[in-house]
């Protein structure tokens, strides 16, 4: 199986040059590229590697001289990073799910499953579940009662969908992701230490010995179209209203989204991000790895938070954040620089104190 | 199906007023409440929403005038947050597990399972496992040999219980949680770089090229009554003694509890918390999201640690902590304020230096 | 079943003294040790506990006087921590997997599985998968098409292995770990806010309303011999080249390893560590709990990063790191000390300013 240069260029909406009927079997980094590979050399740094390597076909940066690079054919792209999306989509072999519905799958007779579904071994689909056309559901997935999923969804092995979850089209969940777990919501008969600390800025007052009582989650999870959720990530149900994830938002691995959280459209949440209960996040927000968002706060549209930023209070739209506690990236960088000089400042200050006190005495 | 106002008030131990025989089908936020919903309007801020909305029945704050709000009936509660526990418990529909034991479940003949169990599809229960009455075990759960669980437990789909784990009554584990994995414990033939860094405060001395040898986990996990563990959280076995979680402690999603860790009663561990091996945590300790606790340290009773606090050393009982490294919340807040002024201080200090040096020259 | 003192000493390569034919059933901490237990008393602090306890057999520190401690037999070890590896290996009962291949396992006829495999219930093994001898695969595991695993592997319940993953000998994966999920890689048609923030140090310029397009993962995951991966950890596939984990590296629970990441040999990654896409990590690197490594950076051989360190830029070989952003541990500790004195410095500075200004006036 292979792809001709002409085919690939068409998929990329890009220009093909040289022997466009040549065929490649796979993509490779320039250093690893055999004559049957498509070398991905999307900036001039790869030039020497191509000249010295075995590649005969490559994707090249705009302005590259493919013949000088010793190639037989090439595809020239304007925005290489964007070209990667069409290219990898073309070459992707898809998940490992056999066509049809596996004989071991346990599907409730009231469930409605669209046309052309592929469902793996040991899948469990509950009462009144609805799934659109072209679903691909890998082994060991469970979908609880009353949930509804759109068309062209892809659930990898071991994904858990809780009851009454609502999900749009083209949803992808990586393996062992959990959607629709109960919210983490507990209450004590009298005010708890957390409530008191929040009211009194750090003073928890007298300590009551109380146990926690559960607040059940009656809300569900609502997920728009074109959302992805990474491996082993967890999205909790809302308490009364739904936890919501807007259209086009992508969530990486090991991300925690708490109960009642509202996330807008086209956001990116990187690995190990935690969004605490009832936080609201706007559109096109980007949270780097290990970012934390406190409960009940608001993060405006187009906020970008660097890795490990901890957002404790509302963030206005468009703000670029860094650090813990989060602040404007430029302020954080200025403080970080100052911090590195702080020990020296301390010493210089002592000297200055002495010097001033001496000057004072001299007067 | 529905609930009369009278019924709900009884469940909440609260006062019902108006037409107490009216029936509602579900709870809703005031803005979303239809005439058949129970609007949850637990503080005066919701007053206008009720007046302008369609709600006819509401749970109201103490002192509310239900008639002026345009309602036909109401339930008045003293501590709204606490009322949520009874209310949501009453209305919870429970997990999606069919009554009885599914034909596909693989249950070892030596396992003892109490009365009235509901066990889902593709569950695996091992040799000599004991489970109390009224167990609810969702699909794809596995419980390894020799484990013992109390009555009224609820295990969501894909939960893993390792061998010889001991768990009390009313335990709840959310989907894909893993209890009883092996501890992360490795050793090198000679002192490792970590051991040397700890002894020498940051200096790892000469570097040995050594490989890690595994220390197996012979201990197990012991969990008290009324404990909950969130989705995809992980609790490791002890090396020799057991890892222990005390009665009433609640653990959120994606929390890591290392080998030998001892956690007291009635604690809350929020999402993405990590407790490293052999740490000991007292009773009623609250760890906010993404908090870290170093190995082998002690966190006293009633400690409250704000989100993203990193606890590197022993914390005395009752302390309210914040920051990385953790310190008293009030000290941390004072330092955070000072930090924001640090770049300015640096500039002012330079000026003062110049000014003093000029003064000195003038003398 | 039990172990004689003689047997245990042989396994530990250690000296046995006293009645070496005495038998013990299990290991225990000195305080919990019954007469049939092997008390682990590896330093002199345990002396009194032994004298006052019921232990009759113990593992003792070098130089201990076993008779004075009231024992009938003892094993003397030079490096106690290292002795734990042989001792726990000897006494480990292994995972809960019945011998043979469970009748419910779904194994593709093209899969090649070595001799002496034990495979649990509801396991799914895909097309052309290859597994070496003596594999132990617990219930609910799935291994996708084209993957290849070495001999003596142990996969705990619910582990997910994606397609075309390559894994060496003696691999251990704890329950619900996910290996080979798709990388988190998305691109916008025009430059995204992240790209602009990176170029302009925090300024995202004009905001485009763009949606994210997926870059598919064509690369796979390659794992060397003697690697372990903890419960619910996630290792993503590469985009074009493979994500690689070197021989002897151990990964704890809830760790995220992004696409294209290269990790060397004999590393330790503790719980909740996140390594972002395309980062490269050398040999014998140790990352404490909740450490973060930014994308595309390089962490040199023998780097040791303390808990919660956030590494944003390249780290030279041998460096001991702490803090966020990461810096040399000694610099970080110096800054932490200075920080605690910063509020006082601020006050002292104000006083000094006044005093200088007064001195100035006096001139």
PDB file of N, CA and C in Angstrom, chain B residues 234-316:
ATOM      1  N   UNK B 234      -5.261   6.376  42.105  1.00  0.00           N
ATOM      2  CA  UNK B 234      -4.428   5.189  42.317  1.00  0.00           C
ATOM      3  C   UNK B 234      -3.940   5.126  43.765  1.00  0.00           C
ATOM      4  N   UNK B 235      -4.176   3.999  44.405  1.00  0.00           N
ATOM      5  CA  UNK B 235      -3.732   3.802  45.793  1.00  0.00           C
ATOM      6  C   UNK B 235      -2.848   2.568  45.815  1.00  0.00           C
ATOM      7  N   UNK B 236      -1.593   2.749  46.177  1.00  0.00           N
ATOM      8  CA  UNK B 236      -0.637   1.639  46.098  1.00  0.00           C
ATOM      9  C   UNK B 236      -0.587   0.808  47.384  1.00  0.00           C
ATOM     10  N   UNK B 237      -0.189  -0.425  47.224  1.00  0.00           N
ATOM     11  CA  UNK B 237       0.027  -1.336  48.342  1.00  0.00           C
ATOM     12  C   UNK B 237       1.232  -0.877  49.166  1.00  0.00           C
ATOM     13  N   UNK B 238       1.284  -1.281  50.422  1.00  0.00           N
ATOM     14  CA  UNK B 238       2.451  -1.042  51.241  1.00  0.00           C
ATOM     15  C   UNK B 238       3.551  -2.045  50.946  1.00  0.00           C
ATOM     16  N   UNK B 239       4.760  -1.730  51.409  1.00  0.00           N
ATOM     17  CA  UNK B 239       5.872  -2.664  51.193  1.00  0.00           C
ATOM     18  C   UNK B 239       5.772  -3.822  52.171  1.00  0.00           C
ATOM     19  N   UNK B 240       5.735  -3.502  53.453  1.00  0.00           N
ATOM     20  CA  UNK B 240       5.594  -4.537  54.480  1.00  0.00           C
ATOM     21  C   UNK B 240       4.294  -4.311  55.252  1.00  0.00           C
ATOM     22  N   UNK B 241       4.128  -3.132  55.799  1.00  0.00           N
ATOM     23  CA  UNK B 241       2.845  -2.804  56.445  1.00  0.00           C
ATOM     24  C   UNK B 241       1.858  -2.369  55.355  1.00  0.00           C
ATOM     25  N   UNK B 242       0.611  -2.130  55.753  1.00  0.00           N
ATOM     26  CA  UNK B 242      -0.414  -1.733  54.786  1.00  0.00           C
ATOM     27  C   UNK B 242      -0.406  -0.234  54.562  1.00  0.00           C
ATOM     28  N   UNK B 243      -0.784   0.186  53.370  1.00  0.00           N
ATOM     29  CA  UNK B 243      -1.222   1.553  53.105  1.00  0.00           C
ATOM     30  C   UNK B 243      -2.623   1.670  53.716  1.00  0.00           C
ATOM     31  N   UNK B 244      -2.865   2.753  54.466  1.00  0.00           N
ATOM     32  CA  UNK B 244      -4.156   2.831  55.193  1.00  0.00           C
ATOM     33  C   UNK B 244      -4.888   4.142  54.919  1.00  0.00           C
ATOM     34  N   UNK B 245      -6.185   4.021  54.684  1.00  0.00           N
ATOM     35  CA  UNK B 245      -7.066   5.171  54.510  1.00  0.00           C
ATOM     36  C   UNK B 245      -8.135   5.079  55.586  1.00  0.00           C
ATOM     37  N   UNK B 246      -8.229   6.128  56.432  1.00  0.00           N
ATOM     38  CA  UNK B 246      -9.132   6.074  57.568  1.00  0.00           C
ATOM     39  C   UNK B 246     -10.598   6.285  57.197  1.00  0.00           C
ATOM     40  N   UNK B 247     -11.456   5.902  58.087  1.00  0.00           N
ATOM     41  CA  UNK B 247     -12.906   6.037  57.949  1.00  0.00           C
ATOM     42  C   UNK B 247     -13.316   7.445  57.512  1.00  0.00           C
ATOM     43  N   UNK B 248     -14.195   7.523  56.581  1.00  0.00           N
ATOM     44  CA  UNK B 248     -14.801   8.807  56.222  1.00  0.00           C
ATOM     45  C   UNK B 248     -13.979   9.689  55.298  1.00  0.00           C
ATOM     46  N   UNK B 249     -12.805   9.219  54.917  1.00  0.00           N
ATOM     47  CA  UNK B 249     -11.954  10.039  54.034  1.00  0.00           C
ATOM     48  C   UNK B 249     -12.437   9.951  52.587  1.00  0.00           C
ATOM     49  N   UNK B 250     -12.419  11.106  51.901  1.00  0.00           N
ATOM     50  CA  UNK B 250     -12.903  11.180  50.527  1.00  0.00           C
ATOM     51  C   UNK B 250     -11.751  11.598  49.621  1.00  0.00           C
ATOM     52  N   UNK B 251     -11.572  10.880  48.548  1.00  0.00           N
ATOM     53  CA  UNK B 251     -10.470  11.099  47.612  1.00  0.00           C
ATOM     54  C   UNK B 251     -11.053  11.378  46.240  1.00  0.00           C
ATOM     55  N   UNK B 252     -10.620  12.452  45.630  1.00  0.00           N
ATOM     56  CA  UNK B 252     -11.139  12.917  44.336  1.00  0.00           C
ATOM     57  C   UNK B 252     -10.472  12.162  43.179  1.00  0.00           C
ATOM     58  N   UNK B 253     -10.655  12.662  41.976  1.00  0.00           N
ATOM     59  CA  UNK B 253     -10.122  12.024  40.767  1.00  0.00           C
ATOM     60  C   UNK B 253      -8.604  12.223  40.626  1.00  0.00           C
ATOM     61  N   UNK B 254      -7.955  11.265  39.984  1.00  0.00           N
ATOM     62  CA  UNK B 254      -6.548  11.387  39.584  1.00  0.00           C
ATOM     63  C   UNK B 254      -5.635  11.711  40.763  1.00  0.00           C
ATOM     64  N   UNK B 255      -5.945  11.136  41.900  1.00  0.00           N
ATOM     65  CA  UNK B 255      -5.113  11.311  43.098  1.00  0.00           C
ATOM     66  C   UNK B 255      -4.196  10.108  43.239  1.00  0.00           C
ATOM     67  N   UNK B 256      -2.955  10.379  43.595  1.00  0.00           N
ATOM     68  CA  UNK B 256      -1.972   9.311  43.787  1.00  0.00           C
ATOM     69  C   UNK B 256      -1.644   9.180  45.277  1.00  0.00           C
ATOM     70  N   UNK B 257      -1.864   7.993  45.820  1.00  0.00           N
ATOM     71  CA  UNK B 257      -1.492   7.710  47.209  1.00  0.00           C
ATOM     72  C   UNK B 257      -0.438   6.611  47.182  1.00  0.00           C
ATOM     73  N   UNK B 258       0.777   6.960  47.600  1.00  0.00           N
ATOM     74  CA  UNK B 258       1.915   6.048  47.486  1.00  0.00           C
ATOM     75  C   UNK B 258       1.916   4.924  48.513  1.00  0.00           C
ATOM     76  N   UNK B 259       2.890   4.042  48.388  1.00  0.00           N
ATOM     77  CA  UNK B 259       3.004   2.887  49.272  1.00  0.00           C
ATOM     78  C   UNK B 259       3.297   3.311  50.713  1.00  0.00           C
ATOM     79  N   UNK B 260       2.685   2.597  51.634  1.00  0.00           N
ATOM     80  CA  UNK B 260       2.904   2.801  53.086  1.00  0.00           C
ATOM     81  C   UNK B 260       2.245   4.067  53.627  1.00  0.00           C
ATOM     82  N   UNK B 261       1.613   4.847  52.790  1.00  0.00           N
ATOM     83  CA  UNK B 261       0.990   6.081  53.263  1.00  0.00           C
ATOM     84  C   UNK B 261      -0.104   5.752  54.285  1.00  0.00           C
ATOM     85  N   UNK B 262      -0.195   6.581  55.321  1.00  0.00           N
ATOM     86  CA  UNK B 262      -1.229   6.448  56.339  1.00  0.00           C
ATOM     87  C   UNK B 262      -2.061   7.726  56.310  1.00  0.00           C
ATOM     88  N   UNK B 263      -3.321   7.606  55.981  1.00  0.00           N
ATOM     89  CA  UNK B 263      -4.209   8.772  55.968  1.00  0.00           C
ATOM     90  C   UNK B 263      -5.287   8.552  57.033  1.00  0.00           C
ATOM     91  N   UNK B 264      -5.540   9.605  57.813  1.00  0.00           N
ATOM     92  CA  UNK B 264      -6.486   9.485  58.919  1.00  0.00           C
ATOM     93  C   UNK B 264      -7.932   9.498  58.473  1.00  0.00           C
ATOM     94  N   UNK B 265      -8.801   9.907  59.400  1.00  0.00           N
ATOM     95  CA  UNK B 265     -10.245   9.881  59.173  1.00  0.00           C
ATOM     96  C   UNK B 265     -10.749  11.235  58.679  1.00  0.00           C
ATOM     97  N   UNK B 266     -11.836  11.189  57.927  1.00  0.00           N
ATOM     98  CA  UNK B 266     -12.556  12.400  57.508  1.00  0.00           C
ATOM     99  C   UNK B 266     -11.683  13.421  56.780  1.00  0.00           C
ATOM    100  N   UNK B 267     -10.717  12.949  56.020  1.00  0.00           N
ATOM    101  CA  UNK B 267      -9.904  13.858  55.204  1.00  0.00           C
ATOM    102  C   UNK B 267     -10.566  14.068  53.840  1.00  0.00           C
ATOM    103  N   UNK B 268     -10.189  15.148  53.187  1.00  0.00           N
ATOM    104  CA  UNK B 268     -10.555  15.384  51.776  1.00  0.00           C
ATOM    105  C   UNK B 268      -9.280  15.564  50.972  1.00  0.00           C
ATOM    106  N   UNK B 269      -9.110  14.769  49.923  1.00  0.00           N
ATOM    107  CA  UNK B 269      -7.973  14.943  49.016  1.00  0.00           C
ATOM    108  C   UNK B 269      -8.539  15.289  47.644  1.00  0.00           C
ATOM    109  N   UNK B 270      -8.298  16.504  47.192  1.00  0.00           N
ATOM    110  CA  UNK B 270      -8.888  16.961  45.925  1.00  0.00           C
ATOM    111  C   UNK B 270      -8.088  16.453  44.719  1.00  0.00           C
ATOM    112  N   UNK B 271      -8.600  16.767  43.546  1.00  0.00           N
ATOM    113  CA  UNK B 271      -8.067  16.230  42.292  1.00  0.00           C
ATOM    114  C   UNK B 271      -6.576  16.441  42.093  1.00  0.00           C
ATOM    115  N   UNK B 272      -5.909  15.432  41.580  1.00  0.00           N
ATOM    116  CA  UNK B 272      -4.496  15.508  41.201  1.00  0.00           C
ATOM    117  C   UNK B 272      -3.556  15.690  42.388  1.00  0.00           C
ATOM    118  N   UNK B 273      -4.042  15.435  43.600  1.00  0.00           N
ATOM    119  CA  UNK B 273      -3.146  15.422  44.768  1.00  0.00           C
ATOM    120  C   UNK B 273      -2.210  14.222  44.660  1.00  0.00           C
ATOM    121  N   UNK B 274      -0.948  14.421  45.091  1.00  0.00           N
ATOM    122  CA  UNK B 274      -0.013  13.317  45.183  1.00  0.00           C
ATOM    123  C   UNK B 274       0.546  13.198  46.589  1.00  0.00           C
ATOM    124  N   UNK B 275       0.412  12.038  47.176  1.00  0.00           N
ATOM    125  CA  UNK B 275       0.984  11.792  48.509  1.00  0.00           C
ATOM    126  C   UNK B 275       2.059  10.725  48.327  1.00  0.00           C
ATOM    127  N   UNK B 276       3.316  11.124  48.571  1.00  0.00           N
ATOM    128  CA  UNK B 276       4.432  10.217  48.287  1.00  0.00           C
ATOM    129  C   UNK B 276       4.579   9.163  49.385  1.00  0.00           C
ATOM    130  N   UNK B 277       5.340   8.133  49.059  1.00  0.00           N
ATOM    131  CA  UNK B 277       5.476   6.946  49.893  1.00  0.00           C
ATOM    132  C   UNK B 277       5.773   7.240  51.362  1.00  0.00           C
ATOM    133  N   UNK B 278       5.103   6.520  52.242  1.00  0.00           N
ATOM    134  CA  UNK B 278       5.361   6.551  53.687  1.00  0.00           C
ATOM    135  C   UNK B 278       5.014   7.873  54.363  1.00  0.00           C
ATOM    136  N   UNK B 279       4.346   8.788  53.656  1.00  0.00           N
ATOM    137  CA  UNK B 279       3.861   9.991  54.341  1.00  0.00           C
ATOM    138  C   UNK B 279       2.715   9.606  55.266  1.00  0.00           C
ATOM    139  N   UNK B 280       2.576  10.364  56.358  1.00  0.00           N
ATOM    140  CA  UNK B 280       1.472  10.125  57.294  1.00  0.00           C
ATOM    141  C   UNK B 280       0.644  11.398  57.392  1.00  0.00           C
ATOM    142  N   UNK B 281      -0.653  11.249  57.272  1.00  0.00           N
ATOM    143  CA  UNK B 281      -1.574  12.371  57.268  1.00  0.00           C
ATOM    144  C   UNK B 281      -2.610  12.137  58.357  1.00  0.00           C
ATOM    145  N   UNK B 282      -2.855  13.188  59.159  1.00  0.00           N
ATOM    146  CA  UNK B 282      -3.739  13.049  60.312  1.00  0.00           C
ATOM    147  C   UNK B 282      -5.206  12.982  59.939  1.00  0.00           C
ATOM    148  N   UNK B 283      -6.066  13.337  60.898  1.00  0.00           N
ATOM    149  CA  UNK B 283      -7.510  13.334  60.696  1.00  0.00           C
ATOM    150  C   UNK B 283      -7.987  14.701  60.210  1.00  0.00           C
ATOM    151  N   UNK B 284      -9.075  14.677  59.456  1.00  0.00           N
ATOM    152  CA  UNK B 284      -9.739  15.916  59.000  1.00  0.00           C
ATOM    153  C   UNK B 284      -8.786  16.847  58.238  1.00  0.00           C
ATOM    154  N   UNK B 285      -7.796  16.281  57.593  1.00  0.00           N
ATOM    155  CA  UNK B 285      -6.868  17.078  56.787  1.00  0.00           C
ATOM    156  C   UNK B 285      -7.513  17.339  55.421  1.00  0.00           C
ATOM    157  N   UNK B 286      -7.367  18.557  54.929  1.00  0.00           N
ATOM    158  CA  UNK B 286      -7.923  18.905  53.625  1.00  0.00           C
ATOM    159  C   UNK B 286      -6.803  19.348  52.701  1.00  0.00           C
ATOM    160  N   UNK B 287      -6.647  18.632  51.589  1.00  0.00           N
ATOM    161  CA  UNK B 287      -5.614  18.960  50.619  1.00  0.00           C
ATOM    162  C   UNK B 287      -6.302  19.417  49.335  1.00  0.00           C
ATOM    163  N   UNK B 288      -6.100  20.687  48.961  1.00  0.00           N
ATOM    164  CA  UNK B 288      -6.698  21.230  47.733  1.00  0.00           C
ATOM    165  C   UNK B 288      -6.121  20.566  46.486  1.00  0.00           C
ATOM    166  N   UNK B 289      -6.663  20.931  45.364  1.00  0.00           N
ATOM    167  CA  UNK B 289      -6.248  20.325  44.098  1.00  0.00           C
ATOM    168  C   UNK B 289      -4.763  20.482  43.821  1.00  0.00           C
ATOM    169  N   UNK B 290      -4.139  19.430  43.300  1.00  0.00           N
ATOM    170  CA  UNK B 290      -2.719  19.447  42.894  1.00  0.00           C
ATOM    171  C   UNK B 290      -1.752  19.651  44.051  1.00  0.00           C
ATOM    172  N   UNK B 291      -2.223  19.491  45.285  1.00  0.00           N
ATOM    173  CA  UNK B 291      -1.285  19.536  46.424  1.00  0.00           C
ATOM    174  C   UNK B 291      -0.350  18.333  46.345  1.00  0.00           C
ATOM    175  N   UNK B 292       0.904  18.550  46.794  1.00  0.00           N
ATOM    176  CA  UNK B 292       1.860  17.458  46.898  1.00  0.00           C
ATOM    177  C   UNK B 292       2.353  17.286  48.321  1.00  0.00           C
ATOM    178  N   UNK B 293       2.509  16.055  48.746  1.00  0.00           N
ATOM    179  CA  UNK B 293       3.059  15.760  50.081  1.00  0.00           C
ATOM    180  C   UNK B 293       4.280  14.874  49.879  1.00  0.00           C
ATOM    181  N   UNK B 294       5.434  15.332  50.387  1.00  0.00           N
ATOM    182  CA  UNK B 294       6.676  14.569  50.217  1.00  0.00           C
ATOM    183  C   UNK B 294       6.620  13.247  50.974  1.00  0.00           C
ATOM    184  N   UNK B 295       7.496  12.348  50.587  1.00  0.00           N
ATOM    185  CA  UNK B 295       7.563  11.053  51.246  1.00  0.00           C
ATOM    186  C   UNK B 295       8.067  11.187  52.669  1.00  0.00           C
ATOM    187  N   UNK B 296       7.582  10.283  53.509  1.00  0.00           N
ATOM    188  CA  UNK B 296       8.101  10.128  54.883  1.00  0.00           C
ATOM    189  C   UNK B 296       7.837  11.314  55.810  1.00  0.00           C
ATOM    190  N   UNK B 297       7.011  12.277  55.412  1.00  0.00           N
ATOM    191  CA  UNK B 297       6.728  13.378  56.329  1.00  0.00           C
ATOM    192  C   UNK B 297       5.380  13.173  57.007  1.00  0.00           C
ATOM    193  N   UNK B 298       5.077  14.059  57.953  1.00  0.00           N
ATOM    194  CA  UNK B 298       3.865  13.958  58.744  1.00  0.00           C
ATOM    195  C   UNK B 298       3.054  15.234  58.624  1.00  0.00           C
ATOM    196  N   UNK B 299       1.793  15.104  58.307  1.00  0.00           N
ATOM    197  CA  UNK B 299       0.887  16.251  58.215  1.00  0.00           C
ATOM    198  C   UNK B 299      -0.149  16.090  59.328  1.00  0.00           C
ATOM    199  N   UNK B 300      -0.173  17.063  60.263  1.00  0.00           N
ATOM    200  CA  UNK B 300      -0.974  16.905  61.467  1.00  0.00           C
ATOM    201  C   UNK B 300      -2.476  17.011  61.242  1.00  0.00           C
ATOM    202  N   UNK B 301      -3.246  16.676  62.269  1.00  0.00           N
ATOM    203  CA  UNK B 301      -4.709  16.763  62.224  1.00  0.00           C
ATOM    204  C   UNK B 301      -5.148  18.160  61.790  1.00  0.00           C
ATOM    205  N   UNK B 302      -6.214  18.223  61.073  1.00  0.00           N
ATOM    206  CA  UNK B 302      -6.898  19.484  60.755  1.00  0.00           C
ATOM    207  C   UNK B 302      -6.069  20.459  59.926  1.00  0.00           C
ATOM    208  N   UNK B 303      -4.987  19.989  59.343  1.00  0.00           N
ATOM    209  CA  UNK B 303      -4.264  20.855  58.407  1.00  0.00           C
ATOM    210  C   UNK B 303      -5.154  21.108  57.185  1.00  0.00           C
ATOM    211  N   UNK B 304      -5.145  22.342  56.710  1.00  0.00           N
ATOM    212  CA  UNK B 304      -5.844  22.695  55.466  1.00  0.00           C
ATOM    213  C   UNK B 304      -4.786  23.259  54.518  1.00  0.00           C
ATOM    214  N   UNK B 305      -4.617  22.646  53.362  1.00  0.00           N
ATOM    215  CA  UNK B 305      -3.631  23.129  52.388  1.00  0.00           C
ATOM    216  C   UNK B 305      -4.362  23.609  51.143  1.00  0.00           C
ATOM    217  N   UNK B 306      -4.155  24.876  50.776  1.00  0.00           N
ATOM    218  CA  UNK B 306      -4.779  25.443  49.581  1.00  0.00           C
ATOM    219  C   UNK B 306      -4.278  24.767  48.312  1.00  0.00           C
ATOM    220  N   UNK B 307      -4.957  25.020  47.224  1.00  0.00           N
ATOM    221  CA  UNK B 307      -4.614  24.404  45.942  1.00  0.00           C
ATOM    222  C   UNK B 307      -3.154  24.588  45.584  1.00  0.00           C
ATOM    223  N   UNK B 308      -2.544  23.540  45.056  1.00  0.00           N
ATOM    224  CA  UNK B 308      -1.176  23.569  44.526  1.00  0.00           C
ATOM    225  C   UNK B 308      -0.113  23.782  45.594  1.00  0.00           C
ATOM    226  N   UNK B 309      -0.493  23.670  46.864  1.00  0.00           N
ATOM    227  CA  UNK B 309       0.513  23.734  47.940  1.00  0.00           C
ATOM    228  C   UNK B 309       1.398  22.491  47.875  1.00  0.00           C
ATOM    229  N   UNK B 310       2.698  22.687  48.059  1.00  0.00           N
ATOM    230  CA  UNK B 310       3.629  21.562  48.046  1.00  0.00           C
ATOM    231  C   UNK B 310       4.253  21.439  49.437  1.00  0.00           C
ATOM    232  N   UNK B 311       3.923  20.365  50.136  1.00  0.00           N
ATOM    233  CA  UNK B 311       4.338  20.200  51.534  1.00  0.00           C
ATOM    234  C   UNK B 311       5.593  19.345  51.562  1.00  0.00           C
ATOM    235  N   UNK B 312       6.723  19.959  51.887  1.00  0.00           N
ATOM    236  CA  UNK B 312       8.016  19.263  51.867  1.00  0.00           C
ATOM    237  C   UNK B 312       8.464  18.807  53.254  1.00  0.00           C
ATOM    238  N   UNK B 313       7.834  19.366  54.312  1.00  0.00           N
ATOM    239  CA  UNK B 313       8.297  18.998  55.654  1.00  0.00           C
ATOM    240  C   UNK B 313       7.094  18.891  56.587  1.00  0.00           C
ATOM    241  N   UNK B 314       7.320  18.356  57.767  1.00  0.00           N
ATOM    242  CA  UNK B 314       6.222  18.100  58.694  1.00  0.00           C
ATOM    243  C   UNK B 314       5.372  19.351  58.922  1.00  0.00           C
ATOM    244  N   UNK B 315       4.075  19.164  59.010  1.00  0.00           N
ATOM    245  CA  UNK B 315       3.166  20.284  59.233  1.00  0.00           C
ATOM    246  C   UNK B 315       2.417  20.049  60.543  1.00  0.00           C
ATOM    247  N   UNK B 316       2.495  21.013  61.461  1.00  0.00           N
ATOM    248  CA  UNK B 316       1.832  20.820  62.758  1.00  0.00           C
ATOM    249  C   UNK B 316       0.308  20.846  62.628  1.00  0.00           C
TER     250      UNK B 316
END
